PDB file of C-alpha atoms in Angstrom:
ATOM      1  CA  UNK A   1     -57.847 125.240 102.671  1.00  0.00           C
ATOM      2  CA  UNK A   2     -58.530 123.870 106.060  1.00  0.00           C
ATOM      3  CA  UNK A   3     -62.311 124.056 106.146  1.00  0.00           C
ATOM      4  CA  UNK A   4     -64.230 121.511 104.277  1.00  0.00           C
ATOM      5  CA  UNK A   5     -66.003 123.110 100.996  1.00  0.00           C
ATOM      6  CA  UNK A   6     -68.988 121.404  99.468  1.00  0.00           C
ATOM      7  CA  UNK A   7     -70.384 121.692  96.000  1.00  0.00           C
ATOM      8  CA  UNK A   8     -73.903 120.475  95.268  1.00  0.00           C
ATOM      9  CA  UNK A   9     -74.059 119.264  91.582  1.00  0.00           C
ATOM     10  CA  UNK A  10     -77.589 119.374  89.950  1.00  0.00           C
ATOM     11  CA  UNK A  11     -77.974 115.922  89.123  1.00  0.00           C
ATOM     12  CA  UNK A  12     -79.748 116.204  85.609  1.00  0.00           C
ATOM     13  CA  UNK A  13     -79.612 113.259  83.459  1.00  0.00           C
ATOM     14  CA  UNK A  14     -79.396 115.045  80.241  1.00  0.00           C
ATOM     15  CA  UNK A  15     -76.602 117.094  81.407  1.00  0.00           C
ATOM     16  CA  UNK A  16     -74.747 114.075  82.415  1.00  0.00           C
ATOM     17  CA  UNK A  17     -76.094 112.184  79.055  1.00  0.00           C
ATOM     18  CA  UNK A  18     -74.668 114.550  77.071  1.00  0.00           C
ATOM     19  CA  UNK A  19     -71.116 114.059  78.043  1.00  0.00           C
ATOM     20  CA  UNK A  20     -71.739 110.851  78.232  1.00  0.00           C
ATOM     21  CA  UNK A  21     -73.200 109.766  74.771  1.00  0.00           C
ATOM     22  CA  UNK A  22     -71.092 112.627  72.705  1.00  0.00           C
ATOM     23  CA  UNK A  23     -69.614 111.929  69.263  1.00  0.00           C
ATOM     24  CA  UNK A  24     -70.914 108.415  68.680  1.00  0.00           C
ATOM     25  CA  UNK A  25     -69.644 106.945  72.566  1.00  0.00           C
ATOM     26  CA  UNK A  26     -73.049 105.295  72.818  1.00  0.00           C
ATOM     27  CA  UNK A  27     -72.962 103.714  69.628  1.00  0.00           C
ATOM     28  CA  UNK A  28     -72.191 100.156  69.493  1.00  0.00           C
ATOM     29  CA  UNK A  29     -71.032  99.830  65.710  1.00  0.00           C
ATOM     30  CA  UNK A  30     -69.565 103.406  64.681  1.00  0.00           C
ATOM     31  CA  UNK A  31     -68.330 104.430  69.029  1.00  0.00           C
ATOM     32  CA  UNK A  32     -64.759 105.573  68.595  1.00  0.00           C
ATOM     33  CA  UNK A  33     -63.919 101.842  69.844  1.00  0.00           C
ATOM     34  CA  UNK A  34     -65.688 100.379  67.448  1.00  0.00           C
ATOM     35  CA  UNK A  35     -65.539 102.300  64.256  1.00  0.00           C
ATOM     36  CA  UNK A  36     -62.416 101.523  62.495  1.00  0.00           C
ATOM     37  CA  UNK A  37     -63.500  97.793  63.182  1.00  0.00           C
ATOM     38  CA  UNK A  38     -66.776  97.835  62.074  1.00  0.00           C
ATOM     39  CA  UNK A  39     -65.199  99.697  58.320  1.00  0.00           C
ATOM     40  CA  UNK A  40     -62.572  96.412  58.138  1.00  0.00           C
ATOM     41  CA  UNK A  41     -64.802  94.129  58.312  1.00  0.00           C
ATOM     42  CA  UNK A  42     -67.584  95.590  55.951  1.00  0.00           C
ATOM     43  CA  UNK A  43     -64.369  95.406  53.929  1.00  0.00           C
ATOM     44  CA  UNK A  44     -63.399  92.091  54.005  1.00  0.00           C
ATOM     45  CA  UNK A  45     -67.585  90.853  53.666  1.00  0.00           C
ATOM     46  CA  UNK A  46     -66.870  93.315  50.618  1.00  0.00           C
ATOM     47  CA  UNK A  47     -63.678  91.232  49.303  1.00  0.00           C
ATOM     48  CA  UNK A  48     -65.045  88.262  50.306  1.00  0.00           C
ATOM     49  CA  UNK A  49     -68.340  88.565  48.265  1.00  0.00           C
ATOM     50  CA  UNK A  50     -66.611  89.715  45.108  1.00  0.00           C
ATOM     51  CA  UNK A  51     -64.097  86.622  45.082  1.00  0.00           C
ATOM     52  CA  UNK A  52     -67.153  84.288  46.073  1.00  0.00           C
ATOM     53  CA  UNK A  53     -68.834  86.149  42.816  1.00  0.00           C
ATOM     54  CA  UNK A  54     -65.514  85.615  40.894  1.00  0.00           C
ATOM     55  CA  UNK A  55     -65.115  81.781  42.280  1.00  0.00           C
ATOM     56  CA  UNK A  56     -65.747  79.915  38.775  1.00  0.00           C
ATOM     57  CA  UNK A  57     -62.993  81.579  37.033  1.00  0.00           C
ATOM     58  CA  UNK A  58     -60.437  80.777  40.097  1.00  0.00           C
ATOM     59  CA  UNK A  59     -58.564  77.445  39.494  1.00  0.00           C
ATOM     60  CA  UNK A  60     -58.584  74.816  42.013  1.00  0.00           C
ATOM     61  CA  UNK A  61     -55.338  75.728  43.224  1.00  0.00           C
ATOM     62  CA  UNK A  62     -56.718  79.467  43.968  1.00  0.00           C
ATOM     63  CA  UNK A  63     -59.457  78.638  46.360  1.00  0.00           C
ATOM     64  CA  UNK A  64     -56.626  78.870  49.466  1.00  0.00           C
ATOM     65  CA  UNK A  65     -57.235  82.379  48.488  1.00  0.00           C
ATOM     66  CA  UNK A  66     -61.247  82.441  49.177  1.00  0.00           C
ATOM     67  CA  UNK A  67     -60.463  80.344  52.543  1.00  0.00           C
ATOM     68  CA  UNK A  68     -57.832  82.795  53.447  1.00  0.00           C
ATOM     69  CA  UNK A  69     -60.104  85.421  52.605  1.00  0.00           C
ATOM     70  CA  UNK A  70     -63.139  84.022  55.080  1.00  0.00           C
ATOM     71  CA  UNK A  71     -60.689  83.739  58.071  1.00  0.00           C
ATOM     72  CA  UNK A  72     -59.477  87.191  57.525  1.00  0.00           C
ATOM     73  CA  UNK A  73     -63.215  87.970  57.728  1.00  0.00           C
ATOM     74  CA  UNK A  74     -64.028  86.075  60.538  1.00  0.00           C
ATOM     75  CA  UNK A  75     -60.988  87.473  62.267  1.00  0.00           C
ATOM     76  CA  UNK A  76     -62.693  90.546  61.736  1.00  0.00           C
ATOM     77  CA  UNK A  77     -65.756  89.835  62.843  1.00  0.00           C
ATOM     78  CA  UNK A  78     -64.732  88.209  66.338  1.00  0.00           C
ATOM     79  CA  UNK A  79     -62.307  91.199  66.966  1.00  0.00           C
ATOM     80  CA  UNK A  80     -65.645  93.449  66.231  1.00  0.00           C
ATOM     81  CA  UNK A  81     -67.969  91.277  68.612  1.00  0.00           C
ATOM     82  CA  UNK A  82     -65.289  91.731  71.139  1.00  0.00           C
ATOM     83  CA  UNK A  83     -65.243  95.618  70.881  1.00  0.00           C
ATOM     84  CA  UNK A  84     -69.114  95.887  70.534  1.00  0.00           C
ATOM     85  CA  UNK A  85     -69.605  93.660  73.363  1.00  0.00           C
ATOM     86  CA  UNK A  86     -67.139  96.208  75.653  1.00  0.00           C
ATOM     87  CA  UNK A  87     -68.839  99.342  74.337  1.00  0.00           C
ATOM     88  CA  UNK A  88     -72.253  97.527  75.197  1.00  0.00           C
ATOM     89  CA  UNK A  89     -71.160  96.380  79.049  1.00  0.00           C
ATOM     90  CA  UNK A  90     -70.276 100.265  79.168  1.00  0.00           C
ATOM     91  CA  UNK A  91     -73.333 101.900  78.227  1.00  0.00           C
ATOM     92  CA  UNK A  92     -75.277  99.752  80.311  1.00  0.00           C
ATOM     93  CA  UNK A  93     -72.636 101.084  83.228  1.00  0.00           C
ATOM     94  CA  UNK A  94     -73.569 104.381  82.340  1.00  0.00           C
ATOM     95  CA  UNK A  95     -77.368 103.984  82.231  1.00  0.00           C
ATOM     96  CA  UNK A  96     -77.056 102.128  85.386  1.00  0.00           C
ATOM     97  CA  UNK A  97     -75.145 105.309  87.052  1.00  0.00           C
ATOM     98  CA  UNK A  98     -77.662 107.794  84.687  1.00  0.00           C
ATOM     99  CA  UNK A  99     -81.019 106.011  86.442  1.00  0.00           C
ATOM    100  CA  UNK A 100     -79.051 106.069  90.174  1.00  0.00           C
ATOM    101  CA  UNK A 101     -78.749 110.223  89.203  1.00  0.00           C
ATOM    102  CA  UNK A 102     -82.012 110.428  87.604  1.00  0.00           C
ATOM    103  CA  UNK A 103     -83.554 109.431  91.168  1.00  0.00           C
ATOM    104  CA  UNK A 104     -80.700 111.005  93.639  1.00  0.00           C
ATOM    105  CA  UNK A 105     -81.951 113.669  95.767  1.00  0.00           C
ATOM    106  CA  UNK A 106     -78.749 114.557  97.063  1.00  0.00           C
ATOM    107  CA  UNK A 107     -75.010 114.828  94.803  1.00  0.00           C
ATOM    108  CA  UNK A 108     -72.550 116.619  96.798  1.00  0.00           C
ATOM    109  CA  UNK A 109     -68.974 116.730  96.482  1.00  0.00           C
ATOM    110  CA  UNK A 110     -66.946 117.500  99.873  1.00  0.00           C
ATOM    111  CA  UNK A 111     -63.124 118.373 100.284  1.00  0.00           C
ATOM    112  CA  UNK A 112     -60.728 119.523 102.471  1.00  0.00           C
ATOM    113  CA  UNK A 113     -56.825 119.528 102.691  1.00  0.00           C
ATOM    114  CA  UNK A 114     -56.989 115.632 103.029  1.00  0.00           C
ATOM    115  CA  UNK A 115     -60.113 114.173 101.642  1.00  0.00           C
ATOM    116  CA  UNK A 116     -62.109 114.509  98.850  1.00  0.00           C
ATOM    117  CA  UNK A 117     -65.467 112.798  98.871  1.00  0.00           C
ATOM    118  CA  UNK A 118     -68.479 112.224  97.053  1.00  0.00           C
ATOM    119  CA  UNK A 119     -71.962 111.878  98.353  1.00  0.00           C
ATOM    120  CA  UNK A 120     -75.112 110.564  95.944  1.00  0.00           C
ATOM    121  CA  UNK A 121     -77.796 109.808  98.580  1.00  0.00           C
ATOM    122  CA  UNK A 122     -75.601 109.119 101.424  1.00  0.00           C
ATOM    123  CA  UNK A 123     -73.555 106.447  99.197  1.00  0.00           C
ATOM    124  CA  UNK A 124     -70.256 108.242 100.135  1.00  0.00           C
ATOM    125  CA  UNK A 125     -66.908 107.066  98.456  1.00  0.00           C
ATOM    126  CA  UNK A 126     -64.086 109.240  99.968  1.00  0.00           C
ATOM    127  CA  UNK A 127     -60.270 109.218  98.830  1.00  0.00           C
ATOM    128  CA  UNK A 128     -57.257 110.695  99.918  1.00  0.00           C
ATOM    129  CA  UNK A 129     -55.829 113.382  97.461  1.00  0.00           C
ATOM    130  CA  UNK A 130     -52.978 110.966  96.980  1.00  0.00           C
ATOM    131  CA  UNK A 131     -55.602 108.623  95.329  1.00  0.00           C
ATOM    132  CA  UNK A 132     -55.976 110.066  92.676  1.00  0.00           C
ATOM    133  CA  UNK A 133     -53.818 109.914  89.579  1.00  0.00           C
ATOM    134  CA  UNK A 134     -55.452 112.348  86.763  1.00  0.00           C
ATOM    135  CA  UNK A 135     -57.459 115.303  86.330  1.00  0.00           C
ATOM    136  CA  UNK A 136     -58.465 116.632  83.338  1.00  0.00           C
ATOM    137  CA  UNK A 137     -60.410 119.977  82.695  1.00  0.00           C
ATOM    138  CA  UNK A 138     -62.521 120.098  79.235  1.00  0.00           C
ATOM    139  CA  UNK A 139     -65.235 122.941  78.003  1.00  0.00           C
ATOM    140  CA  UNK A 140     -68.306 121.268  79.511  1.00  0.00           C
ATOM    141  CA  UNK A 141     -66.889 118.842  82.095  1.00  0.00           C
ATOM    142  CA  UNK A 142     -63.898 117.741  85.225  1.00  0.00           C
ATOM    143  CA  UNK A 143     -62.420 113.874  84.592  1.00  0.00           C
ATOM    144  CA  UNK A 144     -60.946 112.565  87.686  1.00  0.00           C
ATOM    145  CA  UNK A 145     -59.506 109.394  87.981  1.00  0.00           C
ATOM    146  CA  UNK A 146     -58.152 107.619  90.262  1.00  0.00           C
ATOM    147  CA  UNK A 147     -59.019 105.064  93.037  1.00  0.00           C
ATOM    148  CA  UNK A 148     -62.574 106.062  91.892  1.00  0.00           C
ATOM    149  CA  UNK A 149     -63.061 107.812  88.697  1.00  0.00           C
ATOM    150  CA  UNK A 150     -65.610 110.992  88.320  1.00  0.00           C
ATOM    151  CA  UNK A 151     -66.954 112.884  85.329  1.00  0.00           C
ATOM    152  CA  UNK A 152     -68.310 116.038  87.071  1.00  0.00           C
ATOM    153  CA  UNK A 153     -70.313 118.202  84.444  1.00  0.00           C
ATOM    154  CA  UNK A 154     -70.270 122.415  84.080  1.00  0.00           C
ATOM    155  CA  UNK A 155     -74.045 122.555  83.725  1.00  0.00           C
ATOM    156  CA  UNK A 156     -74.533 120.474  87.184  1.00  0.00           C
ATOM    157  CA  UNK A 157     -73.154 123.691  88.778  1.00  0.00           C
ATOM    158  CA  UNK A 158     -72.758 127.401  89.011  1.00  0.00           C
ATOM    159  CA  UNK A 159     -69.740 129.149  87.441  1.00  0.00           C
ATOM    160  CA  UNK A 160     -68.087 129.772  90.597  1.00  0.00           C
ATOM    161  CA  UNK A 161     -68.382 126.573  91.845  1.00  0.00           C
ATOM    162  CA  UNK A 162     -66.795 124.795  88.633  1.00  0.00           C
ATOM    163  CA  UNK A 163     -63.818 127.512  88.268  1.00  0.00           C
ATOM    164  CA  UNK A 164     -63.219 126.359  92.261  1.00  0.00           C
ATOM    165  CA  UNK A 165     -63.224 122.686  91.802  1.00  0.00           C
ATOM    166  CA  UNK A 166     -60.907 123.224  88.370  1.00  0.00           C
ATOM    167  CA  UNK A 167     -58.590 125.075  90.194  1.00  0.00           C
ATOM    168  CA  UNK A 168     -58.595 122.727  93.370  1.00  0.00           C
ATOM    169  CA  UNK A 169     -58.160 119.828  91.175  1.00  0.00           C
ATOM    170  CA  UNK A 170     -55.548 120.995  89.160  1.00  0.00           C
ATOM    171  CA  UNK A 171     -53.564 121.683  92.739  1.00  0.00           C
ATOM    172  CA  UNK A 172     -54.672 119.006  94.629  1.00  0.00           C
ATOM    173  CA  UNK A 173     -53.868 116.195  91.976  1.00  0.00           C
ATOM    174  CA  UNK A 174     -49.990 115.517  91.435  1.00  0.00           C
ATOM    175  CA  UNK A 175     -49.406 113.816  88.176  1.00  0.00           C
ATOM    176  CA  UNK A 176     -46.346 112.922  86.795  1.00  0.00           C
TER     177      UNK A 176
END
């Protein structure tokens, strides 16, 4: 492949917010980040409420157990904070990149035997092949990451053009 081949991605929002936002990702209490936090601590607020309920018939010696109980659901709740708070700078990445598409004119994708580069409105980021450390080929979408990381959708181009870049990918892209 010595000539440089270009693919011209139709960039669609809802195509790319489909990917994007599947199974929950945009949620910010029940993403796949966030979920298994957000059950623990509606389980300890849970505990914690009962024993509160409970708290006459404890003895003065057993209310270690309701402070215990409060710092294992504050714990929680700071470790949930932390995880909404990442899932929250993300989607905000995302709708950032989603309004950049949403007014692009031009998304191309250019490669040859050295370079691969991508072009949204003359914004060009170009990489060696070396540069990158992962491709990964799903049903409805190309992950590439590497020095810059791309999510390049099946519905932002024709058949052809995605069985090409798959295939390119998949040689171009050592990983170990």
């Amino acid at each position: 492949m010595n000539e440089e081949k270009v693919i011209t991605l139709r960039p669609d929002r809802k195509i790319f917010e489909d990917i994007y936002f599947s199974g929950n990702q945009g949620s910010l209490l029940f993403s796949p980040t966030t979920k298994s936090k957000t059950i623990v601590t509606i389980a300890a607020a849970a505990i914690v409420f009962i024993v509160f309920l409970f708290k006459d018939f404890l003895s003065k010696e057993s209310f270690g157990v309701l402070y215990f109980l409060s710092f294992i659901f504050l714990l929680c709740a700071v470790f949930l904070s932390v995880s909404v708070n990442k899932v929250s700078r993300w989607k905000k990445q995302v709708n950032h990149y989603l309004n950049v598409l949403e007014r692009c004119k031009v998304y191309e994708i250019k490669f040859d035997r050295n370079f691969f580069t991508v072009n949204i409105d003359g914004e060009k980021e170009t990489s060696e092949w070396k540069d990158f450390e992962y491709v990964d080929s799903h049903n409805d979408f190309i992950s590439l990451e590497g020095k810059y990381s791309y999510m390049f959708p099946r519905k932002a181009m024709s058949e052809k053009e995605y069985s090409f870049l798959k295939n390119t990918l998949k040689e171009k892209v050592k990983t170990d």
